[in-house]
Amino acid sequence: MLPFQIDVSRKQFPKTKEGEFYVADLIGRAVKDESDFQGTIVNFYENGAQWVFLIESTDGTQLDIPFVHQFFPRFDPTQEIISIIVPEYED
């Protein structure tokens, strides 16, 4: 990660083509899985292999979920609520 922040006005962003999106536009989007998990994308980072979304559940738990087909199988950036599969964690 860079030790500084670069700020760019949204007006300077190039327009996206069909099927493209800015990852930053997903912050604040609701997520849900097929069970009872619900949450919100609150941030993201890149780990060298893929984007990872920080998702805060409605009970305050925070999950780091890689942005890969296994966890986002029906991803559609135009949907207000993003369907996910929450990974199973073992203690």
XYZ file of N, CA and C in Angstrom:
273
model
N 0.844 -1.166 0.000
C 0.000 0.000 0.000
C 0.895 1.237 0.000
N 0.451 2.246 -0.702
C 1.211 3.486 -0.766
C 1.071 4.268 0.534
N 2.123 4.960 0.949
C 2.055 5.710 2.209
C 1.405 7.086 2.060
N 0.640 7.272 1.005
C -0.042 8.548 0.806
C -1.336 8.305 0.060
N -2.179 9.315 0.027
C -3.473 9.230 -0.626
C -3.507 10.170 -1.812
N -4.087 9.717 -2.901
C -4.242 10.557 -4.089
C -5.731 10.856 -4.235
N -6.090 12.119 -4.232
C -7.482 12.525 -4.394
C -7.706 13.033 -5.812
N -8.756 12.511 -6.440
C -9.121 12.915 -7.796
C -10.600 13.251 -7.783
N -10.958 14.365 -8.383
C -12.355 14.750 -8.472
C -13.122 13.725 -9.312
N -14.313 13.383 -8.875
C -15.139 12.414 -9.604
C -15.402 12.883 -11.033
N -15.443 14.175 -11.247
C -15.663 14.726 -12.588
C -14.544 14.339 -13.545
N -13.364 14.030 -13.010
C -12.219 13.687 -13.845
C -12.151 12.193 -14.183
N -13.008 11.392 -13.580
C -13.021 9.965 -13.893
C -13.519 9.760 -15.323
N -12.898 8.880 -16.080
C -13.441 8.550 -17.402
C -14.787 7.827 -17.242
N -15.658 7.989 -18.212
C -16.929 7.264 -18.188
C -16.635 5.782 -18.363
N -17.410 4.963 -17.683
C -17.226 3.522 -17.806
C -17.978 3.005 -19.027
N -17.463 1.936 -19.580
C -18.128 1.264 -20.695
C -19.140 0.282 -20.133
N -19.967 -0.246 -20.991
C -20.969 -1.209 -20.553
C -20.287 -2.398 -19.878
N -20.785 -2.756 -18.708
C -20.213 -3.870 -17.959
C -19.055 -3.482 -17.059
N -18.573 -2.251 -17.156
C -17.485 -1.780 -16.304
C -18.056 -0.982 -15.132
N -17.275 -0.872 -14.066
C -17.698 -0.104 -12.909
C -16.462 0.294 -12.121
N -16.607 1.277 -11.271
C -15.556 1.655 -10.337
C -15.813 0.934 -9.021
N -14.790 0.262 -8.509
C -14.923 -0.488 -7.269
C -15.415 0.435 -6.153
N -14.946 1.661 -6.121
C -15.351 2.610 -5.075
C -16.859 2.863 -5.084
N -17.507 2.653 -6.223
C -18.954 2.856 -6.298
C -19.742 1.793 -5.533
N -19.078 0.715 -5.152
C -19.774 -0.346 -4.426
C -19.824 -0.101 -2.926
N -19.044 0.862 -2.436
C -19.092 1.194 -1.007
C -20.484 1.727 -0.674
N -21.048 1.172 0.378
C -22.399 1.559 0.791
C -23.484 0.646 0.249
N -23.140 -0.238 -0.687
C -24.140 -1.161 -1.226
C -24.452 -2.254 -0.220
N -25.702 -2.633 -0.202
C -26.154 -3.734 0.654
C -25.756 -5.056 0.020
N -25.464 -6.037 0.879
C -25.191 -7.403 0.424
C -26.067 -8.351 1.217
N -26.363 -9.495 0.617
C -27.134 -10.525 1.318
C -26.757 -11.870 0.733
N -26.930 -12.914 1.547
C -26.744 -14.258 1.028
C -28.083 -14.983 1.091
N -28.083 -16.254 0.732
C -29.347 -16.995 0.673
C -29.876 -17.386 2.045
N -29.050 -17.258 3.074
C -29.567 -17.525 4.423
C -30.073 -16.216 5.003
N -29.644 -15.874 6.206
C -30.143 -14.641 6.815
C -29.084 -13.562 6.931
N -27.896 -13.769 6.316
C -26.838 -12.764 6.427
C -27.186 -11.538 5.595
N -27.030 -10.377 6.217
C -27.194 -9.099 5.522
C -26.106 -8.166 6.003
N -25.650 -7.301 5.130
C -24.620 -6.353 5.525
C -24.438 -5.271 4.477
N -23.333 -4.535 4.637
C -23.028 -3.409 3.758
C -21.531 -3.430 3.441
N -21.194 -3.131 2.198
C -19.792 -2.980 1.827
C -19.327 -1.642 2.389
N -18.314 -1.677 3.266
C -17.856 -0.451 3.915
C -16.493 0.017 3.412
N -15.743 -0.877 2.781
C -14.427 -0.496 2.253
C -13.913 -1.637 1.396
N -12.735 -1.456 0.824
C -12.113 -2.496 0.017
C -10.612 -2.273 0.020
N -9.894 -3.314 -0.348
C -8.446 -3.210 -0.550
C -8.038 -4.279 -1.546
N -6.835 -4.157 -2.068
C -6.303 -5.142 -2.988
C -5.202 -5.908 -2.269
N -5.237 -7.233 -2.350
C -4.244 -8.031 -1.641
C -3.149 -8.579 -2.552
N -3.086 -8.127 -3.773
C -2.086 -8.601 -4.722
C -2.646 -9.631 -5.683
N -3.714 -10.315 -5.281
C -4.337 -11.321 -6.143
C -5.729 -10.885 -6.605
N -6.459 -10.176 -5.739
C -7.809 -9.727 -6.084
C -8.233 -8.618 -5.124
N -9.363 -8.011 -5.452
C -9.961 -7.045 -4.541
C -10.567 -7.818 -3.385
N -10.571 -7.214 -2.216
C -11.211 -7.793 -1.040
C -12.155 -6.733 -0.490
N -13.418 -7.117 -0.294
C -14.405 -6.187 0.252
C -14.522 -6.374 1.753
N -14.542 -5.285 2.483
C -14.832 -5.306 3.912
C -16.330 -5.107 4.047
N -16.972 -6.112 4.604
C -18.424 -6.107 4.718
C -18.799 -6.118 6.192
N -19.620 -5.162 6.576
C -20.096 -5.094 7.959
C -21.518 -5.628 7.994
N -21.725 -6.650 8.823
C -23.054 -7.253 8.921
C -23.955 -6.379 9.788
N -25.225 -6.696 9.764
C -26.183 -5.916 10.550
C -25.947 -6.064 12.041
N -25.237 -7.149 12.470
C -24.930 -7.302 13.905
C -23.573 -6.696 14.276
N -22.920 -6.027 13.322
C -21.664 -5.348 13.598
C -20.413 -6.152 13.297
N -20.564 -7.427 12.951
C -19.423 -8.260 12.578
C -18.853 -7.774 11.252
N -17.519 -7.765 11.141
C -16.900 -7.345 9.892
C -16.214 -8.540 9.238
N -16.481 -8.730 7.957
C -15.898 -9.815 7.184
C -15.067 -9.251 6.046
N -13.946 -9.883 5.735
C -13.145 -9.561 4.561
C -13.418 -10.669 3.551
N -14.090 -10.348 2.450
C -14.471 -11.358 1.470
C -13.818 -11.039 0.130
N -13.001 -11.969 -0.385
C -12.367 -11.747 -1.687
C -13.411 -11.612 -2.794
N -13.160 -10.709 -3.710
C -14.077 -10.470 -4.826
C -13.753 -11.473 -5.936
N -14.206 -12.714 -5.717
C -14.010 -13.796 -6.675
C -15.359 -14.492 -6.886
N -15.454 -15.210 -7.991
C -16.714 -15.848 -8.372
C -17.259 -16.774 -7.280
N -16.390 -17.414 -6.537
C -16.811 -18.332 -5.474
C -17.702 -17.640 -4.444
N -17.449 -16.366 -4.150
C -18.215 -15.640 -3.141
C -19.189 -14.620 -3.737
N -18.986 -14.250 -5.002
C -19.872 -13.306 -5.711
C -20.318 -13.948 -7.025
N -21.062 -15.072 -6.957
C -21.350 -15.835 -8.176
C -22.301 -15.167 -9.168
N -23.142 -14.287 -8.699
C -24.113 -13.623 -9.588
C -23.938 -12.104 -9.538
N -22.697 -11.656 -9.510
C -22.421 -10.230 -9.345
C -22.978 -9.419 -10.499
N -23.698 -8.380 -10.167
C -24.224 -7.424 -11.148
C -24.093 -6.038 -10.531
N -23.162 -5.205 -11.043
C -22.937 -3.894 -10.429
C -24.120 -2.943 -10.526
N -25.123 -3.277 -11.335
C -26.289 -2.395 -11.450
C -27.337 -2.678 -10.377
N -27.199 -3.798 -9.656
C -28.162 -4.149 -8.614
C -27.878 -3.360 -7.345
N -28.918 -2.944 -6.675
C -28.760 -2.210 -5.416
C -28.315 -3.139 -4.293
N -28.783 -4.389 -4.332
C -28.393 -5.379 -3.328
C -27.561 -6.433 -4.046
N -26.358 -6.672 -3.539
C -25.428 -7.602 -4.174
C -25.522 -8.955 -3.464
N -25.751 -10.005 -4.251
C -25.815 -11.357 -3.705
C -24.409 -11.890 -3.474
N -24.199 -12.495 -2.304
C -22.896 -13.065 -1.973
C -23.087 -14.450 -1.363
N -21.988 -15.176 -1.259
C -21.934 -16.403 -0.483
C -20.925 -16.145 0.622
N -21.381 -16.180 1.856
C -20.498 -15.916 2.997
C -19.607 -17.142 3.207
N -18.291 -16.944 3.265
C -17.385 -18.078 3.496
C -17.652 -18.724 4.847
N -17.402 -20.031 4.907
C -17.510 -20.737 6.177
C -16.175 -20.617 6.892
N -16.210 -20.175 8.127
C -15.012 -19.994 8.927
C -14.936 -21.085 9.992
N -13.739 -21.563 10.234
C -13.542 -22.532 11.299
C -12.661 -21.915 12.376
N -12.986 -22.169 13.621
C -12.189 -21.654 14.727
C -11.054 -22.602 15.051
